[in-house]
Amino acid sequence: MLFRTSVIASAALALVATMVEAHSWADCVDWQFNDPSKPGWRASDGVCKGYARQYPVNSGVQFGGLDSYSPSRHYQQNKDDFIPCSDHIHGVEPGAIETRQNPISKAYGGRFGAMAKATAGQKMCVRWPAKNHAKPNEPNNPVWINMPKQILTKDPNQSGFSSANIAKLNYKNCNQIDGDTDHTPCGGCFDVPADLSTGTYVIQWRWMLNQDEYYTSCWDLQVTAKNGAPSTAGGLGNSTSVFADLAEDN
C-alpha cells in the first residue's frame, strides 16, 4: 500500500511539474472569427483555416495539450545557435519538425493541417494556449511575428527572421477559463504586408518567456498579390488588430 501510494504521489507531482513547465506554441496560424464584431479565441468563437508545419490535426488531443504529445509542439531555442524552426533534434526543448519540407506542400494535408492562404494586405490572426503563463504574476513578454518579404529557397537563420519583424502581439490577450490557466486560449492579429508578390512565404511565431528564453513555431503562407498580379516590394506592413491594444508597430 505504501509503495502504491508513493507511486501515485510521484505521478501526481510529475503531472504538476509538467503543467508548470509547459510552454506555448502557435496552435492555429489562420484563426477566423465566426463574428468579427465579437472576436474571441475559444472554439465557439471561430475556426482554424491554417496550421504550422506538420501540425497533427487528427491527434485527438484537446486544445493546449500538444506539449504532452509525441513529438511535443513546444520548442525552446538553444541560445548557442537559435535554430529558428524546430528540427526535432536541437534546442533546449526539441519540438516537432517545423523545418521547410521539399516540396513545401509535404508539411500539409492528410494527417497534417492545411497550409494558410492570404491576400497581400489581409489581416490574419494567430491563436496559442496560455500554458499557465497568462496569469497576473507572469511577465507579459511579446510574441513576435517575423516574415521575410522575399520568396526564399530555404528558411533564413534567426537573424534573418528577426530583421523581418512585422508585428508584436500581446501574449496575454486571452479568453480566461476559470480554474484552467493551462488551456486558456489566447491570440493576436497582424496585417500581411500589402506589397508582396504572389508566392509562398515563411512566417515565424516567436515568444520570449524570459530573457534569452524563446519558443517558436514556423509555417508557410500562400500569398496572392493584390489584384492577383505581382507587386513591387516596399516597406514593412503595419501591425494592426481587431482589438485596440492587441499589437503595436515595431
Tab-separated table of C-alpha atoms in Angstrom:
chain	number	residue	atom	x	y	z
A	1	MET	CA	0.000	0.000	0.000
A	2	LEU	CA	2.838	2.352	0.917
A	3	PHE	CA	4.567	1.615	-2.393
A	4	ARG	CA	1.349	2.243	-4.351
A	5	THR	CA	0.737	5.497	-2.500
A	6	SER	CA	4.292	6.621	-3.242
A	7	VAL	CA	3.915	5.818	-6.933
A	8	ILE	CA	0.633	7.752	-7.148
A	9	ALA	CA	2.149	10.710	-5.309
A	10	SER	CA	5.177	10.711	-7.616
A	11	ALA	CA	2.956	10.604	-10.688
A	12	ALA	CA	0.887	13.490	-9.355
A	13	LEU	CA	3.992	15.562	-8.701
A	14	ALA	CA	5.286	14.797	-12.191
A	15	LEU	CA	1.981	15.940	-13.678
A	16	VAL	CA	2.070	19.192	-11.723
A	17	ALA	CA	5.676	19.775	-12.773
A	18	THR	CA	4.735	19.198	-16.404
A	19	MET	CA	1.887	21.714	-16.156
A	20	VAL	CA	4.114	24.310	-14.513
A	21	GLU	CA	6.931	23.870	-17.000
A	22	ALA	CA	4.741	23.661	-20.126
A	23	HIS	CA	5.353	26.310	-22.753
A	24	SER	CA	3.399	27.664	-25.674
A	25	TRP	CA	3.299	27.358	-29.456
A	26	ALA	CA	1.166	28.587	-32.375
A	27	ASP	CA	-1.910	26.364	-32.237
A	28	CYS	CA	-3.601	27.953	-35.267
A	29	VAL	CA	-1.959	30.351	-37.720
A	30	ASP	CA	-5.128	31.375	-39.564
A	31	TRP	CA	-7.852	31.794	-36.957
A	32	GLN	CA	-11.064	33.190	-38.449
A	33	PHE	CA	-13.734	34.649	-36.163
A	34	ASN	CA	-17.323	33.494	-36.543
A	35	ASP	CA	-18.402	37.082	-35.826
A	36	PRO	CA	-15.644	39.680	-36.398
A	37	SER	CA	-17.608	42.150	-34.266
A	38	LYS	CA	-17.253	39.732	-31.313
A	39	PRO	CA	-13.726	38.298	-31.687
A	40	GLY	CA	-12.501	35.586	-29.364
A	41	TRP	CA	-10.213	32.585	-29.152
A	42	ARG	CA	-12.490	29.855	-27.769
A	43	ALA	CA	-13.614	27.001	-30.004
A	44	SER	CA	-17.075	28.589	-30.115
A	45	ASP	CA	-15.612	31.901	-31.329
A	46	GLY	CA	-14.049	30.819	-34.611
A	47	VAL	CA	-12.489	28.194	-36.829
A	48	CYS	CA	-8.922	27.377	-37.832
A	49	LYS	CA	-8.093	27.507	-41.544
A	50	GLY	CA	-4.305	27.137	-41.427
A	51	TYR	CA	-1.639	25.461	-39.319
A	52	ALA	CA	2.087	25.371	-38.644
A	53	ARG	CA	4.241	22.828	-40.450
A	54	GLN	CA	3.378	19.167	-39.800
A	55	TYR	CA	0.665	20.048	-37.285
A	56	PRO	CA	-1.172	16.874	-36.143
A	57	VAL	CA	-4.799	17.944	-36.629
A	58	ASN	CA	-6.141	14.402	-36.095
A	59	SER	CA	-4.287	13.760	-32.838
A	60	GLY	CA	-7.446	13.843	-30.736
A	61	VAL	CA	-5.597	15.885	-28.102
A	62	GLN	CA	-7.530	18.740	-26.510
A	63	PHE	CA	-6.561	22.359	-27.179
A	64	GLY	CA	-3.309	23.164	-25.403
A	65	GLY	CA	-2.430	19.510	-24.827
A	66	LEU	CA	0.216	19.001	-27.501
A	67	ASP	CA	3.020	19.611	-25.008
A	68	SER	CA	2.454	16.029	-23.826
A	69	TYR	CA	2.050	14.706	-27.378
A	70	SER	CA	4.967	12.980	-29.083
A	71	PRO	CA	6.631	14.866	-30.600
A	72	SER	CA	5.765	17.876	-28.453
A	73	ARG	CA	4.793	21.132	-30.166
A	74	HIS	CA	6.684	23.437	-27.829
A	75	TYR	CA	10.215	24.145	-28.983
A	76	GLN	CA	12.668	26.179	-26.908
A	77	GLN	CA	15.599	27.568	-28.847
A	78	ASN	CA	19.127	26.971	-27.617
A	79	LYS	CA	20.784	30.385	-27.199
A	80	ASP	CA	24.034	28.941	-28.586
A	81	ASP	CA	22.569	28.548	-32.075
A	82	PHE	CA	18.951	29.883	-32.052
A	83	ILE	CA	17.846	27.468	-34.772
A	84	PRO	CA	14.652	29.273	-35.878
A	85	CYS	CA	12.374	26.331	-36.715
A	86	SER	CA	12.401	23.092	-34.743
A	87	ASP	CA	14.096	20.106	-36.368
A	88	HIS	CA	13.152	17.716	-33.505
A	89	ILE	CA	16.859	17.371	-32.658
A	90	HIS	CA	18.239	20.690	-31.447
A	91	GLY	CA	17.056	23.088	-28.769
A	92	VAL	CA	16.790	23.173	-25.000
A	93	GLU	CA	13.394	21.542	-25.565
A	94	PRO	CA	13.348	19.845	-29.011
A	95	GLY	CA	9.962	20.186	-30.647
A	96	ALA	CA	8.184	18.616	-33.592
A	97	ILE	CA	9.671	19.031	-37.078
A	98	GLU	CA	8.849	22.518	-38.364
A	99	THR	CA	11.691	22.928	-40.840
A	100	ARG	CA	10.964	23.590	-44.506
A	101	GLN	CA	9.969	20.482	-46.467
A	102	ASN	CA	10.698	19.624	-50.106
A	103	PRO	CA	8.260	20.182	-51.615
A	104	ILE	CA	6.763	22.704	-49.179
A	105	SER	CA	3.358	21.028	-49.527
A	106	LYS	CA	4.765	17.886	-47.844
A	107	ALA	CA	4.199	19.554	-44.448
A	108	TYR	CA	0.454	19.935	-45.034
A	109	GLY	CA	-2.634	17.866	-45.762
A	110	GLY	CA	-3.627	14.353	-44.761
A	111	ARG	CA	-2.681	13.851	-41.119
A	112	PHE	CA	-1.306	17.407	-41.049
A	113	GLY	CA	-3.251	20.664	-41.059
A	114	ALA	CA	-3.867	22.820	-44.127
A	115	MET	CA	-1.403	25.444	-45.304
A	116	ALA	CA	-2.552	29.007	-44.605
A	117	LYS	CA	-3.564	31.269	-47.501
A	118	ALA	CA	-3.973	35.031	-47.690
A	119	THR	CA	-4.156	38.030	-49.982
A	120	ALA	CA	-1.415	40.642	-49.617
A	121	GLY	CA	-2.579	43.250	-47.111
A	122	GLN	CA	-5.069	40.892	-45.457
A	123	LYS	CA	-5.465	40.734	-41.698
A	124	MET	CA	-4.587	37.340	-40.198
A	125	CYS	CA	-4.981	36.059	-36.648
A	126	VAL	CA	-2.930	33.504	-34.707
A	127	ARG	CA	-4.059	31.502	-31.669
A	128	TRP	CA	-1.977	29.923	-28.890
A	129	PRO	CA	-2.571	28.276	-25.486
A	130	ALA	CA	-1.645	30.269	-22.367
A	131	LYS	CA	0.071	27.268	-20.743
A	132	ASN	CA	-0.142	28.890	-17.285
A	133	HIS	CA	1.795	31.954	-18.480
A	134	ALA	CA	-1.031	34.488	-18.822
A	135	LYS	CA	-1.616	34.809	-15.074
A	136	PRO	CA	-1.223	38.242	-13.420
A	137	ASN	CA	2.082	37.291	-11.783
A	138	GLU	CA	3.623	36.148	-15.078
A	139	PRO	CA	5.667	38.529	-17.268
A	140	ASN	CA	3.835	39.711	-20.366
A	141	ASN	CA	6.635	39.466	-22.882
A	142	PRO	CA	5.619	39.851	-26.531
A	143	VAL	CA	5.012	37.457	-29.378
A	144	TRP	CA	6.923	38.490	-32.484
A	145	ILE	CA	5.580	37.729	-35.942
A	146	ASN	CA	8.546	37.564	-38.334
A	147	MET	CA	8.021	37.349	-42.097
A	148	PRO	CA	10.735	37.918	-44.714
A	149	LYS	CA	9.233	39.676	-47.724
A	150	GLN	CA	11.203	37.604	-50.212
A	151	ILE	CA	10.216	34.241	-51.687
A	152	LEU	CA	13.055	32.105	-50.328
A	153	THR	CA	14.535	28.783	-51.343
A	154	LYS	CA	15.325	27.881	-47.715
A	155	ASP	CA	14.477	29.092	-44.226
A	156	PRO	CA	16.539	32.058	-43.031
A	157	ASN	CA	18.544	31.934	-39.810
A	158	GLN	CA	17.170	33.624	-36.689
A	159	SER	CA	18.830	36.933	-37.555
A	160	GLY	CA	17.078	36.845	-40.917
A	161	PHE	CA	13.729	36.249	-39.236
A	162	SER	CA	14.276	38.874	-36.535
A	163	SER	CA	15.211	41.538	-39.075
A	164	ALA	CA	11.901	40.865	-40.841
A	165	ASN	CA	9.584	41.530	-37.895
A	166	ILE	CA	6.132	42.730	-38.986
A	167	ALA	CA	4.248	42.714	-35.666
A	168	LYS	CA	4.481	42.407	-31.888
A	169	LEU	CA	1.456	40.815	-30.222
A	170	ASN	CA	0.214	40.843	-26.645
A	171	TYR	CA	0.784	37.341	-25.247
A	172	LYS	CA	-1.856	37.797	-22.548
A	173	ASN	CA	-4.679	38.670	-24.942
A	174	CYS	CA	-6.730	35.689	-23.757
A	175	ASN	CA	-10.204	34.370	-23.012
A	176	GLN	CA	-9.572	33.282	-19.439
A	177	ILE	CA	-11.002	29.936	-18.337
A	178	ASP	CA	-11.792	29.864	-14.628
A	179	GLY	CA	-9.670	27.282	-12.872
A	180	ASP	CA	-7.752	26.294	-16.011
A	181	THR	CA	-4.924	28.681	-16.798
A	182	ASP	CA	-3.173	25.927	-18.762
A	183	HIS	CA	-5.729	25.574	-21.571
A	184	THR	CA	-6.832	29.209	-21.702
A	185	PRO	CA	-6.890	30.309	-25.395
A	186	CYS	CA	-5.053	33.450	-26.440
A	187	GLY	CA	-4.311	35.144	-29.727
A	188	GLY	CA	-3.461	38.189	-31.792
A	189	CYS	CA	-3.800	39.611	-35.284
A	190	PHE	CA	-1.472	41.222	-37.805
A	191	ASP	CA	-1.503	42.504	-41.380
A	192	VAL	CA	0.229	40.560	-44.130
A	193	PRO	CA	2.443	43.135	-45.912
A	194	ALA	CA	0.414	44.721	-48.700
A	195	ASP	CA	3.193	44.861	-51.294
A	196	LEU	CA	4.005	41.157	-51.607
A	197	SER	CA	4.136	39.331	-54.918
A	198	THR	CA	2.194	36.114	-55.439
A	199	GLY	CA	4.093	33.180	-53.936
A	200	THR	CA	4.805	31.144	-50.803
A	201	TYR	CA	6.429	32.875	-47.825
A	202	VAL	CA	7.678	31.670	-44.446
A	203	ILE	CA	6.472	33.094	-41.119
A	204	GLN	CA	7.813	32.617	-37.607
A	205	TRP	CA	5.876	32.991	-34.334
A	206	ARG	CA	8.428	33.733	-31.612
A	207	TRP	CA	7.639	34.254	-27.948
A	208	MET	CA	10.048	35.295	-25.209
A	209	LEU	CA	9.128	33.848	-21.808
A	210	ASN	CA	12.267	35.051	-20.006
A	211	GLN	CA	15.467	36.758	-21.073
A	212	ASP	CA	17.084	34.640	-23.823
A	213	GLU	CA	14.324	32.011	-23.453
A	214	TYR	CA	12.434	31.831	-26.753
A	215	TYR	CA	9.800	29.493	-28.168
A	216	THR	CA	8.957	29.370	-31.868
A	217	SER	CA	6.545	27.971	-34.427
A	218	CYS	CA	7.040	28.168	-38.200
A	219	TRP	CA	4.667	27.954	-41.134
A	220	ASP	CA	4.330	28.664	-44.827
A	221	LEU	CA	1.824	31.139	-46.232
A	222	GLN	CA	0.492	31.098	-49.789
A	223	VAL	CA	0.063	34.748	-50.728
A	224	THR	CA	-1.873	36.167	-53.644
A	225	ALA	CA	-0.815	39.682	-54.597
A	226	LYS	CA	-3.479	42.373	-54.668
A	227	ASN	CA	-5.479	42.156	-57.902
A	228	GLY	CA	-3.769	38.803	-58.476
A	229	ALA	CA	-0.732	40.483	-60.052
A	230	PRO	CA	2.902	40.737	-58.922
A	231	SER	CA	3.654	43.903	-56.951
A	232	THR	CA	6.738	45.954	-56.186
A	233	ALA	CA	8.374	45.348	-52.808
A	234	GLY	CA	8.364	48.246	-50.380
A	235	GLY	CA	8.392	48.933	-46.636
A	236	LEU	CA	7.141	46.763	-43.799
A	237	GLY	CA	3.427	46.439	-43.262
A	238	ASN	CA	1.916	47.843	-40.064
A	239	SER	CA	0.815	45.693	-37.142
A	240	THR	CA	-2.926	46.016	-36.605
A	241	SER	CA	-5.663	44.222	-34.738
A	242	VAL	CA	-9.360	43.850	-34.185
A	243	PHE	CA	-8.527	44.640	-30.539
A	244	ALA	CA	-7.498	48.153	-29.595
A	245	ASP	CA	-4.437	47.010	-27.629
A	246	LEU	CA	-3.687	43.725	-29.374
A	247	ALA	CA	-0.493	44.747	-31.159
A	248	GLU	CA	1.831	47.621	-31.732
A	249	ASP	CA	4.011	48.646	-34.648
A	250	ASN	CA	7.602	47.589	-34.384
